[in-house]
mmCIF file of C-alpha atoms in Angstrom:
data_model
loop_
_atom_site.group_PDB
_atom_site.id
_atom_site.type_symbol
_atom_site.label_atom_id
_atom_site.label_comp_id
_atom_site.label_asym_id
_atom_site.label_seq_id
_atom_site.Cartn_x
_atom_site.Cartn_y
_atom_site.Cartn_z
ATOM 1 C CA ARG A 3 0.119 0.389 0.058
ATOM 2 C CA TYR A 4 1.341 3.568 -0.470
ATOM 3 C CA ALA A 5 0.324 6.973 1.237
ATOM 4 C CA ASN A 6 0.791 10.542 0.668
ATOM 5 C CA LEU A 7 2.632 12.000 4.037
ATOM 6 C CA GLY A 8 3.911 15.731 4.178
ATOM 7 C CA GLY A 9 4.308 16.018 0.072
ATOM 8 C CA SER A 10 6.133 12.354 0.151
ATOM 9 C CA VAL A 11 4.982 9.249 -1.231
ATOM 10 C CA PHE A 12 6.188 6.626 0.966
ATOM 11 C CA LEU A 13 4.996 2.543 0.354
ATOM 12 C CA TYR A 14 4.713 0.318 2.482
ATOM 13 C CA PHE A 15 5.025 -4.002 1.790
ATOM 14 C CA ALA A 16 5.232 -6.698 3.794
ATOM 15 C CA ILE A 17 8.277 -8.737 3.452
ATOM 16 C CA LYS A 18 10.147 -11.699 5.699
ATOM 17 C CA VAL A 19 13.458 -10.647 7.568
ATOM 18 C CA ARG A 20 16.381 -12.809 8.515
ATOM 19 C CA THR A 21 15.409 -13.395 12.316
ATOM 20 C CA GLY A 22 12.745 -15.659 12.976
ATOM 21 C CA GLY A 23 11.216 -15.246 9.899
ATOM 22 C CA GLU A 24 8.911 -12.741 11.081
ATOM 23 C CA GLY A 25 7.152 -10.109 8.670
ATOM 24 C CA ALA A 26 8.037 -6.528 9.208
ATOM 25 C CA GLU A 27 6.739 -3.299 7.716
ATOM 26 C CA CYS A 28 8.565 -1.675 5.192
ATOM 27 C CA GLY A 29 8.378 2.108 3.678
ATOM 28 C CA SER A 30 10.569 4.567 1.350
ATOM 29 C CA SER A 31 10.156 7.350 -0.577
ATOM 30 C CA SER A 32 10.330 6.522 -4.419
ATOM 31 C CA ASP A 33 14.382 7.035 -4.518
ATOM 32 C CA GLY A 34 14.646 4.413 -1.569
ATOM 33 C CA HIS A 35 15.885 6.806 0.678
ATOM 34 C CA ASP A 36 14.699 7.939 4.340
ATOM 35 C CA ALA A 37 13.661 4.069 3.868
ATOM 36 C CA SER A 38 12.986 2.576 7.434
ATOM 37 C CA VAL A 39 11.600 -1.079 8.914
ATOM 38 C CA VAL A 40 9.185 -1.549 12.113
ATOM 39 C CA GLU A 41 8.865 -5.066 12.925
ATOM 40 C CA LYS A 42 6.811 -6.336 16.041
ATOM 41 C CA THR A 43 6.737 -9.321 18.049
ATOM 42 C CA TYR A 44 3.200 -10.090 19.489
ATOM 43 C CA TYR A 45 2.467 -12.218 22.847
ATOM 44 C CA ASN A 46 -0.765 -13.342 23.561
ATOM 45 C CA LYS A 47 -2.218 -10.586 21.229
ATOM 46 C CA MET A 48 -0.860 -8.320 22.908
ATOM 47 C CA LEU A 49 2.887 -6.289 21.652
ATOM 48 C CA TYR A 50 5.661 -7.302 23.024
ATOM 49 C CA VAL A 51 8.955 -6.198 21.885
ATOM 50 C CA GLN A 52 9.623 -3.772 18.775
ATOM 51 C CA TYR A 53 12.402 -2.710 16.087
ATOM 52 C CA ASN A 54 12.338 0.678 14.462
ATOM 53 C CA SER A 55 14.799 1.286 11.959
ATOM 54 C CA THR A 56 14.647 5.308 13.065
ATOM 55 C CA TRP A 57 15.286 4.728 16.608
ATOM 56 C CA GLY A 58 18.157 1.575 15.573
ATOM 57 C CA ASN A 59 17.234 -0.343 18.538
ATOM 58 C CA VAL A 60 14.780 -3.236 20.186
ATOM 59 C CA THR A 61 12.549 -1.933 22.680
ATOM 60 C CA GLY A 62 10.155 -4.003 24.897
ATOM 61 C CA SER A 63 6.434 -3.246 26.217
ATOM 62 C CA THR A 64 7.167 -4.954 29.445
ATOM 63 C CA LYS A 65 10.021 -5.554 32.346
ATOM 64 C CA MET A 66 10.626 -9.298 30.749
ATOM 65 C CA ALA A 67 9.947 -7.622 27.302
ATOM 66 C CA ARG A 68 12.432 -5.182 27.303
ATOM 67 C CA LYS A 69 15.494 -8.007 29.006
ATOM 68 C CA ALA A 70 14.464 -9.985 25.899
ATOM 69 C CA ALA A 71 15.049 -6.165 23.816
ATOM 70 C CA ASP A 72 18.252 -6.628 25.442
ATOM 71 C CA ILE A 73 19.016 -9.809 24.179
ATOM 72 C CA LEU A 74 17.774 -9.125 20.470
ATOM 73 C CA ASN A 75 20.126 -5.344 20.262
ATOM 74 C CA THR A 76 23.499 -7.656 19.524
ATOM 75 C CA TYR A 77 25.262 -7.130 16.939
ATOM 76 C CA TYR A 78 24.107 -9.911 14.931
ATOM 77 C CA TYR A 79 20.614 -9.283 14.919
ATOM 78 C CA LEU A 80 20.781 -5.400 14.014
ATOM 79 C CA ARG A 81 23.226 -6.296 11.227
ATOM 80 C CA GLY A 82 20.694 -8.537 9.975
ATOM 81 C CA ILE A 83 18.001 -5.677 10.074
ATOM 82 C CA ARG A 84 19.651 -3.506 8.370
ATOM 83 C CA GLU A 85 20.600 -5.743 5.198
ATOM 84 C CA THR A 86 16.873 -5.794 5.653
ATOM 85 C CA LEU A 87 16.810 -2.119 5.406
ATOM 86 C CA GLU A 88 18.612 -2.496 2.208
ATOM 87 C CA LEU A 89 16.887 -4.919 1.130
ATOM 88 C CA CYS A 90 13.706 -2.618 1.611
ATOM 89 C CA LYS A 91 14.971 0.221 -0.661
ATOM 90 C CA THR A 92 16.163 -2.084 -3.806
ATOM 91 C CA TRP A 93 12.211 -3.567 -3.747
ATOM 92 C CA ILE A 94 10.969 -0.101 -2.910
ATOM 93 C CA THR A 95 12.755 1.191 -6.153
ATOM 94 C CA ARG A 96 11.514 -1.383 -7.914
ATOM 95 C CA ALA A 97 7.801 -1.112 -7.105
ATOM 96 C CA TYR A 98 7.614 2.601 -8.130
ATOM 97 C CA SER A 99 9.288 1.381 -10.971
ATOM 98 C CA ILE A 100 6.082 -0.324 -11.808
ATOM 99 C CA LEU A 101 3.658 1.631 -10.440
ATOM 100 C CA ALA A 102 5.266 4.934 -12.709
ATOM 101 C CA GLN A 103 4.127 2.470 -16.156
ATOM 102 C CA LYS A 104 0.826 4.058 -17.259
ATOM 103 C CA VAL A 105 -2.180 1.824 -18.844
ATOM 104 C CA GLU A 106 -3.898 3.056 -21.648
ATOM 105 C CA PRO A 107 -7.688 3.425 -21.616
ATOM 106 C CA LYS A 108 -10.272 0.944 -23.342
ATOM 107 C CA VAL A 109 -13.195 2.619 -24.160
ATOM 108 C CA ARG A 110 -16.710 1.463 -25.549
ATOM 109 C CA LEU A 111 -20.129 3.647 -26.159
ATOM 110 C CA ARG A 112 -23.369 1.660 -26.104
ATOM 111 C CA LEU A 113 -26.695 2.171 -25.924
ATOM 112 C CA THR A 114 -28.946 1.615 -23.069
ATOM 113 C CA LYS A 115 -32.776 2.122 -23.452
ATOM 114 C CA ALA A 116 -35.066 3.273 -20.084
ATOM 115 C CA PRO A 117 -38.189 2.239 -18.979
ATOM 116 C CA ALA A 118 -41.462 3.290 -20.529
ATOM 117 C CA ASP A 119 -42.509 5.238 -18.332
ATOM 118 C CA SER A 120 -39.054 7.637 -18.439
ATOM 119 C CA GLU A 121 -38.335 11.573 -19.142
ATOM 120 C CA HIS A 122 -35.584 9.770 -21.256
ATOM 121 C CA PRO A 123 -35.975 7.274 -24.082
ATOM 122 C CA ALA A 124 -32.051 6.048 -23.692
ATOM 123 C CA THR A 125 -28.590 6.395 -21.568
ATOM 124 C CA LEU A 126 -25.741 6.396 -23.653
ATOM 125 C CA VAL A 127 -23.386 4.889 -21.387
ATOM 126 C CA CYS A 128 -19.245 5.820 -21.789
ATOM 127 C CA SER A 129 -17.407 2.593 -20.317
ATOM 128 C CA VAL A 130 -13.487 3.321 -19.109
ATOM 129 C CA TYR A 131 -11.573 0.209 -18.544
ATOM 130 C CA ASN A 132 -8.207 -1.682 -17.468
ATOM 131 C CA PHE A 133 -5.996 2.443 -17.447
ATOM 132 C CA TYR A 134 -3.658 3.448 -15.076
ATOM 133 C CA PRO A 135 -3.140 5.729 -12.888
ATOM 134 C CA LYS A 136 -6.807 5.753 -11.361
ATOM 135 C CA GLU A 137 -6.830 9.355 -12.060
ATOM 136 C CA ILE A 138 -9.439 9.763 -15.011
ATOM 137 C CA LEU A 139 -11.547 12.201 -16.348
ATOM 138 C CA VAL A 140 -14.423 11.234 -18.300
ATOM 139 C CA THR A 141 -16.892 14.418 -20.162
ATOM 140 C CA TRP A 142 -19.437 14.863 -22.566
ATOM 141 C CA LEU A 143 -20.427 16.560 -25.982
ATOM 142 C CA LYS A 144 -23.248 18.220 -27.755
ATOM 143 C CA ASN A 145 -22.671 18.719 -30.980
ATOM 144 C CA GLY A 146 -19.006 20.068 -29.810
ATOM 145 C CA GLU A 147 -20.462 21.650 -26.387
ATOM 146 C CA ARG A 148 -19.417 20.349 -22.834
ATOM 147 C CA VAL A 149 -22.995 19.004 -21.555
ATOM 148 C CA THR A 150 -22.971 19.179 -17.461
ATOM 149 C CA SER A 151 -26.757 17.792 -16.926
ATOM 150 C CA GLU A 152 -28.049 14.726 -17.205
ATOM 151 C CA VAL A 153 -24.722 13.210 -16.835
ATOM 152 C CA THR A 154 -23.983 10.667 -14.034
ATOM 153 C CA SER A 155 -20.398 9.223 -13.059
ATOM 154 C CA THR A 156 -18.734 6.741 -11.166
ATOM 155 C CA ASP A 157 -15.256 6.780 -9.586
ATOM 156 C CA SER A 158 -12.865 5.115 -10.366
ATOM 157 C CA LEU A 159 -13.680 1.282 -9.282
ATOM 158 C CA PRO A 160 -10.347 -1.030 -8.873
ATOM 159 C CA ASN A 161 -10.333 -4.508 -10.738
ATOM 160 C CA GLY A 162 -8.549 -6.298 -8.055
ATOM 161 C CA ASN A 163 -5.419 -6.022 -10.662
ATOM 162 C CA TRP A 164 -3.921 -2.889 -10.105
ATOM 163 C CA LEU A 165 -5.987 -1.513 -13.193
ATOM 164 C CA TYR A 166 -9.046 0.671 -12.961
ATOM 165 C CA GLN A 167 -12.618 0.988 -14.423
ATOM 166 C CA ARG A 168 -14.325 3.952 -14.856
ATOM 167 C CA HIS A 169 -18.745 4.452 -16.602
ATOM 168 C CA SER A 170 -20.099 7.810 -17.187
ATOM 169 C CA TYR A 171 -23.806 7.985 -18.098
ATOM 170 C CA LEU A 172 -25.689 10.120 -20.399
ATOM 171 C CA LYS A 173 -29.437 10.926 -20.145
ATOM 172 C CA TYR A 174 -30.367 10.508 -24.114
ATOM 173 C CA THR A 175 -32.692 11.837 -26.714
ATOM 174 C CA SER A 176 -32.113 10.578 -30.205
ATOM 175 C CA THR A 177 -31.792 13.262 -32.787
ATOM 176 C CA HIS A 178 -30.950 12.858 -36.531
ATOM 177 C CA TRP A 179 -29.242 16.511 -36.095
ATOM 178 C CA ASP A 180 -26.656 15.909 -33.148
ATOM 179 C CA LYS A 181 -23.656 14.567 -32.545
ATOM 180 C CA ILE A 182 -23.020 13.339 -28.997
ATOM 181 C CA SER A 183 -19.117 12.210 -28.178
ATOM 182 C CA CYS A 184 -17.715 10.843 -24.912
ATOM 183 C CA VAL A 185 -13.972 12.397 -23.774
ATOM 184 C CA VAL A 186 -11.276 10.754 -21.657
ATOM 185 C CA GLU A 187 -8.564 12.653 -20.522
ATOM 186 C CA HIS A 188 -5.913 11.085 -18.680
ATOM 187 C CA PRO A 189 -1.770 10.865 -18.155
ATOM 188 C CA SER A 190 -1.554 7.955 -19.952
ATOM 189 C CA LEU A 191 -2.625 9.620 -23.054
ATOM 190 C CA GLU A 192 -1.073 12.808 -24.831
ATOM 191 C CA LYS A 193 -3.438 14.672 -26.245
ATOM 192 C CA PRO A 194 -7.992 14.014 -25.046
ATOM 193 C CA ARG A 195 -9.544 11.531 -27.048
ATOM 194 C CA ILE A 196 -12.987 12.208 -28.460
ATOM 195 C CA TYR A 197 -15.098 9.238 -28.874
ATOM 196 C CA ASP A 198 -18.080 9.637 -31.389
ATOM 197 C CA TRP A 199 -21.848 8.066 -30.887
ATOM 198 C CA GLU A 200 -22.959 6.158 -33.891
ATOM 199 C CA PRO A 201 -26.085 4.507 -34.356
ATOM 200 C CA THR A 202 -25.529 0.434 -33.880
ATOM 201 C CA PRO A 203 -24.892 -1.461 -37.248
ATOM 202 C CA GLU A 204 -28.796 -3.104 -37.038
ATOM 203 C CA SER A 205 -30.102 0.136 -36.180
ATOM 204 C CA VAL A 206 -28.519 1.638 -39.603
ATOM 205 C CA LYS A 207 -30.035 -1.361 -41.372
ATOM 206 C CA ASN A 208 -33.631 -1.186 -39.821
ATOM 207 C CA LYS A 209 -33.290 2.779 -40.972
ATOM 208 C CA PHE A 210 -31.952 1.948 -44.562
ATOM 209 C CA ILE A 211 -34.376 -0.483 -44.874
ATOM 210 C CA LEU A 212 -37.907 1.421 -43.989
ATOM 211 C CA GLY A 213 -36.485 4.411 -45.789
ATOM 212 C CA THR A 214 -35.989 1.550 -48.879
ATOM 213 C CA MET A 215 -39.664 0.708 -48.752
ATOM 214 C CA GLY A 216 -40.903 3.919 -48.360
ATOM 215 C CA LEU A 217 -39.094 4.745 -51.769
ATOM 216 C CA ILE A 218 -40.568 2.058 -53.400
ATOM 217 C CA VAL A 219 -44.122 2.574 -52.437
ATOM 218 C CA GLY A 220 -43.531 5.699 -53.683
ATOM 219 C CA LEU A 221 -42.529 5.037 -57.357
ATOM 220 C CA VAL A 222 -45.088 2.040 -57.067
ATOM 221 C CA SER A 223 -47.834 4.933 -56.060
ATOM 222 C CA PHE A 224 -46.103 7.612 -58.537
ATOM 223 C CA ALA A 225 -46.095 5.421 -61.397
ATOM 224 C CA ALA A 226 -50.024 3.946 -60.918
ATOM 225 C CA GLY A 227 -51.230 7.050 -61.056
ATOM 226 C CA LEU A 228 -48.937 8.595 -64.150
ATOM 227 C CA ILE A 229 -51.131 5.014 -65.903
ATOM 228 C CA TYR A 230 -54.611 6.046 -64.413
ATOM 229 C CA ASP A 231 -54.432 9.786 -65.674
ATOM 230 C CA ARG A 232 -53.140 8.524 -69.075
ATOM 231 C CA ARG A 233 -56.195 5.951 -69.211
ATOM 232 C CA ASN A 234 -58.308 8.620 -68.329
ATOM 233 C CA VAL A 235 -57.569 11.237 -71.290
ATOM 234 C CA PRO A 236 -59.674 11.706 -73.388
ATOM 235 C CA GLY A 237 -59.220 9.722 -76.657
ATOM 236 C CA LYS A 238 -56.954 7.749 -75.652
#
């Protein structure tokens, strides 16, 4: 896990130390400096002894624990802890190099139908998947102008694999002349990416079929009208 403390970012993770295989908490800045190791030993669910590299020695919480701490404050034990501290610096630096990588988001636009009694017949969904880091901005454009009303969004949701996803929803009323777009801004992108909403191929196909049928009906009616008129012309 990592945290921002006083403007400096520290990363913490569990490692195994040489002394008894106990776990230690290791923290460091991204460059490996200001590293610290804290090892705690519990007895009957109570803190018994602990080592903090900032203090440089082992301390005990009770009289008996303090005697144990005096024994542990030997050259061999402290040398092992110092080696653990160096290991901490190495792994922290590697971990930060991984965290510094950026993963471009994948975007999907889709339309969901609303209930029959809804004010808007449908909702446009802009889903952004598998991006890192979690900071991202997802907005909507209507004919080039930013849309601020009828918009809701989720937070950046963790996938569980260091990647994130976010979803933005726009209440949508279909019109032929409006151009709707989803805009995604992320550190992995050199500039904002714009994804235009286009009707699904099926809806386009249906509109084409309806238009073609209307044209055919119109032509048939026009031809029938011409034939009827010619038959009713005097002298024919």
